[in-house]
PDB file of C-alpha atoms in Angstrom:
ATOM      1  CA  UNK A 817      15.899 125.782 -91.458  1.00 62.00           C
ATOM      2  CA  UNK A 818      15.287 123.842 -94.562  1.00 54.00           C
ATOM      3  CA  UNK A 819      15.515 119.995 -95.510  1.00 53.00           C
ATOM      4  CA  UNK A 820      18.883 119.822 -97.120  1.00 48.00           C
ATOM      5  CA  UNK A 821      19.722 116.809-100.229  1.00 38.00           C
ATOM      6  CA  UNK A 822      15.960 117.268-101.239  1.00 39.00           C
ATOM      7  CA  UNK A 823      15.714 115.495-104.464  1.00 34.00           C
ATOM      8  CA  UNK A 824      18.321 112.979-104.163  1.00 33.00           C
ATOM      9  CA  UNK A 825      15.721 111.982-100.662  1.00 33.00           C
ATOM     10  CA  UNK A 826      12.511 112.148-102.238  1.00 35.00           C
ATOM     11  CA  UNK A 827      13.331 109.818-105.111  1.00 32.00           C
ATOM     12  CA  UNK A 828      14.686 107.371-103.185  1.00 32.00           C
ATOM     13  CA  UNK A 829      12.096 107.133-101.085  1.00 36.00           C
ATOM     14  CA  UNK A 830       9.099 107.529-104.227  1.00 34.00           C
ATOM     15  CA  UNK A 831      10.931 104.429-105.743  1.00 33.00           C
ATOM     16  CA  UNK A 832      10.731 102.242-101.884  1.00 32.00           C
ATOM     17  CA  UNK A 833       7.348 103.367-101.879  1.00 34.00           C
ATOM     18  CA  UNK A 834       6.591 101.705-105.547  1.00 34.00           C
ATOM     19  CA  UNK A 835       8.711  98.351-104.349  1.00 30.00           C
ATOM     20  CA  UNK A 836       6.119  98.745-101.270  1.00 31.00           C
ATOM     21  CA  UNK A 837       2.930  98.886-103.560  1.00 32.00           C
ATOM     22  CA  UNK A 838       3.996  96.653-105.813  1.00 30.00           C
ATOM     23  CA  UNK A 839       4.741  93.957-102.384  1.00 29.00           C
ATOM     24  CA  UNK A 840       1.213  94.971-101.047  1.00 33.00           C
ATOM     25  CA  UNK A 841      -0.616  94.303-104.084  1.00 33.00           C
ATOM     26  CA  UNK A 842       0.849  91.156-105.352  1.00 32.00           C
ATOM     27  CA  UNK A 843       0.257  90.239-101.265  1.00 30.00           C
ATOM     28  CA  UNK A 844      -3.566  91.363-102.304  1.00 29.00           C
ATOM     29  CA  UNK A 845      -4.382  88.640-104.168  1.00 28.00           C
ATOM     30  CA  UNK A 846      -3.148  86.103-101.414  1.00 28.00           C
ATOM     31  CA  UNK A 847      -6.268  87.476 -99.186  1.00 27.00           C
ATOM     32  CA  UNK A 848      -9.369  85.811 -99.201  1.00 30.00           C
ATOM     33  CA  UNK A 849     -11.243  89.337-100.377  1.00 28.00           C
ATOM     34  CA  UNK A 850     -13.995  89.060-103.014  1.00 37.00           C
ATOM     35  CA  UNK A 851     -14.263  91.317-105.264  1.00 43.00           C
ATOM     36  CA  UNK A 852     -17.934  91.835-104.148  1.00 47.00           C
ATOM     37  CA  UNK A 853     -16.310  93.001-101.363  1.00 44.00           C
ATOM     38  CA  UNK A 854     -13.148  94.834-102.307  1.00 41.00           C
ATOM     39  CA  UNK A 855     -12.150  98.013-101.617  1.00 41.00           C
ATOM     40  CA  UNK A 856     -13.255 100.478-104.439  1.00 49.00           C
ATOM     41  CA  UNK A 857     -12.137 105.048-104.871  1.00 51.00           C
ATOM     42  CA  UNK A 858     -15.156 107.456-105.347  1.00 55.00           C
ATOM     43  CA  UNK A 859     -17.530 104.790-106.671  1.00 48.00           C
ATOM     44  CA  UNK A 860     -20.006 104.424-103.918  1.00 56.00           C
ATOM     45  CA  UNK A 861     -19.643 100.768-103.717  1.00 57.00           C
ATOM     46  CA  UNK A 862     -20.318 100.627-107.603  1.00 65.00           C
ATOM     47  CA  UNK A 863     -19.058  98.328-109.839  1.00 79.00           C
ATOM     48  CA  UNK A 864     -18.114  99.273-113.258  1.00 80.00           C
ATOM     49  CA  UNK A 865     -21.247  96.971-115.080  1.00 82.00           C
ATOM     50  CA  UNK A 866     -23.854  98.632-112.525  1.00 83.00           C
ATOM     51  CA  UNK A 867     -22.963 102.032-113.996  1.00 87.00           C
ATOM     52  CA  UNK A 868     -25.262 103.298-116.752  1.00 89.00           C
ATOM     53  CA  UNK A 869     -24.110 102.292-120.127  1.00 90.00           C
ATOM     54  CA  UNK A 870     -22.834 106.762-120.493  1.00 91.00           C
ATOM     55  CA  UNK A 871     -21.344 107.162-117.699  1.00 88.00           C
ATOM     56  CA  UNK A 872     -18.786 103.855-118.294  1.00 87.00           C
ATOM     57  CA  UNK A 873     -18.113 104.951-121.750  1.00 91.00           C
ATOM     58  CA  UNK A 874     -16.782 107.772-120.564  1.00 90.00           C
ATOM     59  CA  UNK A 875     -14.739 105.577-117.580  1.00 87.00           C
ATOM     60  CA  UNK A 876     -13.803 102.841-120.256  1.00 88.00           C
ATOM     61  CA  UNK A 877     -12.530 106.160-123.067  1.00 90.00           C
ATOM     62  CA  UNK A 878     -11.047 107.843-120.262  1.00 88.00           C
ATOM     63  CA  UNK A 879      -8.545 104.834-118.697  1.00 87.00           C
ATOM     64  CA  UNK A 880      -8.056 104.190-122.448  1.00 87.00           C
ATOM     65  CA  UNK A 881      -6.460 107.674-123.020  1.00 88.00           C
ATOM     66  CA  UNK A 882      -4.409 107.433-119.616  1.00 85.00           C
ATOM     67  CA  UNK A 883      -2.750 104.449-120.969  1.00 85.00           C
ATOM     68  CA  UNK A 884      -1.336 106.009-123.454  1.00 83.00           C
ATOM     69  CA  UNK A 885      -1.006 109.485-122.094  1.00 84.00           C
ATOM     70  CA  UNK A 886       3.091 110.662-121.502  1.00 83.00           C
ATOM     71  CA  UNK A 887       3.010 110.620-117.564  1.00 79.00           C
ATOM     72  CA  UNK A 888       4.905 112.955-115.823  1.00 80.00           C
ATOM     73  CA  UNK A 889       7.497 111.520-114.111  1.00 82.00           C
ATOM     74  CA  UNK A 890       7.646 111.137-110.086  1.00 80.00           C
ATOM     75  CA  UNK A 891      10.591 113.672-109.806  1.00 85.00           C
ATOM     76  CA  UNK A 892       7.856 116.525-111.474  1.00 87.00           C
ATOM     77  CA  UNK A 893       4.725 114.968-109.463  1.00 86.00           C
ATOM     78  CA  UNK A 894       6.864 114.968-105.983  1.00 87.00           C
ATOM     79  CA  UNK A 895       7.839 118.854-106.883  1.00 89.00           C
ATOM     80  CA  UNK A 896       4.608 119.789-107.794  1.00 89.00           C
ATOM     81  CA  UNK A 897       2.762 118.757-104.768  1.00 90.00           C
ATOM     82  CA  UNK A 898       5.408 120.332-102.772  1.00 91.00           C
ATOM     83  CA  UNK A 899       5.155 123.538-104.696  1.00 90.00           C
ATOM     84  CA  UNK A 900       0.888 123.634-105.073  1.00 89.00           C
ATOM     85  CA  UNK A 901       0.077 122.977-101.363  1.00 87.00           C
ATOM     86  CA  UNK A 902      -1.985 124.431 -98.168  1.00 89.00           C
ATOM     87  CA  UNK A 903       2.290 124.866 -96.865  1.00 93.00           C
ATOM     88  CA  UNK A 904       2.125 122.604 -93.706  1.00 95.00           C
ATOM     89  CA  UNK A 905       2.823 119.252 -93.274  1.00 95.00           C
ATOM     90  CA  UNK A 906       3.700 116.850 -90.583  1.00 95.00           C
ATOM     91  CA  UNK A 907       7.261 116.811 -89.145  1.00 96.00           C
ATOM     92  CA  UNK A 908       8.858 113.340 -87.586  1.00 97.00           C
ATOM     93  CA  UNK A 909      11.492 114.114 -85.258  1.00 96.00           C
ATOM     94  CA  UNK A 910      13.783 111.895 -82.749  1.00 96.00           C
ATOM     95  CA  UNK A 911      12.498 113.211 -79.587  1.00 95.00           C
ATOM     96  CA  UNK A 912      14.883 114.655 -77.494  1.00 95.00           C
ATOM     97  CA  UNK A 913      12.656 114.234 -74.454  1.00 94.00           C
ATOM     98  CA  UNK A 914      11.743 110.573 -74.739  1.00 95.00           C
ATOM     99  CA  UNK A 915      14.500 109.068 -75.903  1.00 94.00           C
ATOM    100  CA  UNK A 916      14.101 106.125 -78.548  1.00 94.00           C
ATOM    101  CA  UNK A 917      10.354 107.632 -79.499  1.00 95.00           C
ATOM    102  CA  UNK A 918       9.560 109.709 -82.721  1.00 95.00           C
ATOM    103  CA  UNK A 919       8.244 113.120 -82.234  1.00 94.00           C
ATOM    104  CA  UNK A 920       5.637 114.322 -84.274  1.00 95.00           C
ATOM    105  CA  UNK A 921       4.440 118.290 -85.102  1.00 95.00           C
ATOM    106  CA  UNK A 922       2.298 119.680 -87.249  1.00 95.00           C
ATOM    107  CA  UNK A 923       4.491 122.727 -88.722  1.00 95.00           C
ATOM    108  CA  UNK A 924       4.438 125.069 -91.982  1.00 94.00           C
ATOM    109  CA  UNK A 925       6.873 125.479 -94.571  1.00 95.00           C
ATOM    110  CA  UNK A 926       7.781 126.697 -97.928  1.00 95.00           C
ATOM    111  CA  UNK A 927       9.541 125.807-101.104  1.00 94.00           C
ATOM    112  CA  UNK A 928      12.306 127.054-101.973  1.00 92.00           C
ATOM    113  CA  UNK A 929      13.742 127.771-105.337  1.00 90.00           C
ATOM    114  CA  UNK A 930      15.006 124.026-105.445  1.00 88.00           C
ATOM    115  CA  UNK A 931      11.859 122.118-104.208  1.00 88.00           C
ATOM    116  CA  UNK A 932      13.813 122.337-100.435  1.00 90.00           C
ATOM    117  CA  UNK A 933      11.095 122.971 -97.464  1.00 93.00           C
ATOM    118  CA  UNK A 934      11.835 126.252 -95.508  1.00 93.00           C
ATOM    119  CA  UNK A 935      10.713 126.500 -91.622  1.00 93.00           C
ATOM    120  CA  UNK A 936      10.832 129.089 -89.317  1.00 91.00           C
ATOM    121  CA  UNK A 937      11.029 127.046 -85.679  1.00 92.00           C
ATOM    122  CA  UNK A 938      11.087 129.040 -82.468  1.00 91.00           C
ATOM    123  CA  UNK A 939      13.949 128.062 -80.032  1.00 88.00           C
ATOM    124  CA  UNK A 940      11.426 126.528 -77.368  1.00 88.00           C
ATOM    125  CA  UNK A 941       9.487 123.979 -79.967  1.00 91.00           C
ATOM    126  CA  UNK A 942       9.944 120.620 -79.307  1.00 93.00           C
ATOM    127  CA  UNK A 943      10.772 119.650 -82.154  1.00 93.00           C
ATOM    128  CA  UNK A 944      13.621 122.580 -82.727  1.00 91.00           C
ATOM    129  CA  UNK A 945      15.248 121.201 -78.981  1.00 93.00           C
ATOM    130  CA  UNK A 946      15.505 117.304 -81.005  1.00 94.00           C
ATOM    131  CA  UNK A 947      16.594 119.357 -84.481  1.00 94.00           C
ATOM    132  CA  UNK A 948      19.371 120.116 -82.655  1.00 93.00           C
ATOM    133  CA  UNK A 949      20.286 117.285 -80.724  1.00 95.00           C
ATOM    134  CA  UNK A 950      19.692 114.858 -84.221  1.00 96.00           C
ATOM    135  CA  UNK A 951      19.193 117.044 -87.859  1.00 95.00           C
ATOM    136  CA  UNK A 952      17.832 113.669 -88.947  1.00 96.00           C
ATOM    137  CA  UNK A 953      13.658 114.445 -89.149  1.00 96.00           C
ATOM    138  CA  UNK A 954      10.963 113.209 -92.425  1.00 96.00           C
ATOM    139  CA  UNK A 955       8.393 115.594 -93.178  1.00 95.00           C
ATOM    140  CA  UNK A 956       5.121 115.009 -94.632  1.00 94.00           C
ATOM    141  CA  UNK A 957       3.665 116.295 -97.002  1.00 94.00           C
ATOM    142  CA  UNK A 958      -0.090 115.897 -98.528  1.00 92.00           C
ATOM    143  CA  UNK A 959      -1.874 117.341-101.576  1.00 89.00           C
ATOM    144  CA  UNK A 960      -4.320 120.212-101.111  1.00 87.00           C
ATOM    145  CA  UNK A 961      -6.695 117.573-101.791  1.00 86.00           C
ATOM    146  CA  UNK A 962      -6.345 115.297 -99.835  1.00 88.00           C
ATOM    147  CA  UNK A 963      -8.683 113.423 -98.350  1.00 86.00           C
ATOM    148  CA  UNK A 964      -7.534 109.541 -97.393  1.00 85.00           C
ATOM    149  CA  UNK A 965      -4.727 106.852 -98.336  1.00 84.00           C
ATOM    150  CA  UNK A 966      -5.712 107.224-102.417  1.00 81.00           C
ATOM    151  CA  UNK A 967      -4.871 111.141-102.083  1.00 84.00           C
ATOM    152  CA  UNK A 968      -1.087 112.711-103.195  1.00 87.00           C
ATOM    153  CA  UNK A 969       1.835 112.703-100.402  1.00 89.00           C
ATOM    154  CA  UNK A 970       5.262 112.424-100.341  1.00 90.00           C
ATOM    155  CA  UNK A 971       7.653 112.104 -97.440  1.00 92.00           C
ATOM    156  CA  UNK A 972      10.902 113.595 -97.643  1.00 93.00           C
ATOM    157  CA  UNK A 973      13.524 112.950 -95.391  1.00 93.00           C
ATOM    158  CA  UNK A 974      16.754 114.766 -94.628  1.00 93.00           C
ATOM    159  CA  UNK A 975      19.022 116.555 -92.602  1.00 94.00           C
ATOM    160  CA  UNK A 976      17.086 119.871 -91.021  1.00 93.00           C
ATOM    161  CA  UNK A 977      20.030 122.525 -91.164  1.00 92.00           C
ATOM    162  CA  UNK A 978      20.400 126.054 -89.570  1.00 91.00           C
ATOM    163  CA  UNK A 979      20.170 128.773 -92.461  1.00 91.00           C
ATOM    164  CA  UNK A 980      22.895 131.712 -91.229  1.00 91.00           C
ATOM    165  CA  UNK A 981      23.532 133.850 -93.535  1.00 93.00           C
ATOM    166  CA  UNK A 982      22.030 136.880 -93.741  1.00 92.00           C
ATOM    167  CA  UNK A 983      21.081 137.128 -97.739  1.00 95.00           C
ATOM    168  CA  UNK A 984      19.981 133.988 -97.792  1.00 93.00           C
ATOM    169  CA  UNK A 985      17.642 133.902 -94.228  1.00 92.00           C
ATOM    170  CA  UNK A 986      16.139 137.595 -95.876  1.00 93.00           C
ATOM    171  CA  UNK A 987      15.216 135.349 -98.983  1.00 94.00           C
ATOM    172  CA  UNK A 988      13.714 132.949 -97.064  1.00 93.00           C
ATOM    173  CA  UNK A 989      11.675 135.261 -95.415  1.00 92.00           C
ATOM    174  CA  UNK A 990      10.326 136.547 -98.092  1.00 94.00           C
ATOM    175  CA  UNK A 991       9.404 133.068 -99.658  1.00 94.00           C
ATOM    176  CA  UNK A 992       7.601 131.939 -96.446  1.00 93.00           C
ATOM    177  CA  UNK A 993       5.450 134.919 -96.613  1.00 94.00           C
ATOM    178  CA  UNK A 994       4.230 134.427 -99.735  1.00 93.00           C
ATOM    179  CA  UNK A 995       3.364 131.057 -98.533  1.00 94.00           C
ATOM    180  CA  UNK A 996       2.430 132.213 -95.262  1.00 92.00           C
ATOM    181  CA  UNK A 997       0.822 136.102 -95.178  1.00 93.00           C
ATOM    182  CA  UNK A 998      -0.159 135.961 -91.850  1.00 93.00           C
ATOM    183  CA  UNK A 999       3.134 134.468 -90.269  1.00 90.00           C
ATOM    184  CA  UNK A1000       3.631 137.441 -87.606  1.00 88.00           C
ATOM    185  CA  UNK A1001       6.221 135.568 -85.789  1.00 86.00           C
ATOM    186  CA  UNK A1002       8.424 135.382 -88.673  1.00 84.00           C
ATOM    187  CA  UNK A1003       9.791 138.406 -87.150  1.00 85.00           C
ATOM    188  CA  UNK A1004       9.765 137.244 -83.396  1.00 85.00           C
ATOM    189  CA  UNK A1005      13.352 137.124 -81.945  1.00 83.00           C
ATOM    190  CA  UNK A1006      13.395 133.740 -80.633  1.00 83.00           C
ATOM    191  CA  UNK A1007      12.353 132.496 -84.563  1.00 87.00           C
ATOM    192  CA  UNK A1008      15.308 130.887 -86.867  1.00 85.00           C
ATOM    193  CA  UNK A1009      15.207 129.761 -89.983  1.00 82.00           C
TER     194      UNK A1009
END
């Protein structure tokens, strides 16, 4: 199985994300957070002025460089995150067993040559049963280095479709096995691509 219409949908998800971030940051100014209590990132609570002068100079030089550095853009950032990750994601489906509620599963995947995530699912798994009723799903992929909310992740939305063509199945299996060489279940009869 693979999520169809990958590139179009992930751009929409990030455009929505950008809108949310700008809305959230405009709201942040109305919150009564003082600078002293504001959240920080990887500075262990230290303000820039509390750091040694040589560290301050390095941080300022880095920030200045980053302002003028060319940006790859969302499509490249997304494709890189999907391509170079640990090969696992959280898939959310519409629950067949509990209508009206979402279902969530940790799933293995490997991106194909177009960047679409490929999956191999057992016919017995709840997410497979959910997808057979309603193929719409989302897949949340985090970067290898993910440790918290400030780290890279993407939520892809689309329809999961069964791969039926024998040649495509073999190609999908080859791609998946490169990412997951220990996936012995890929040869089991009740698993589908």
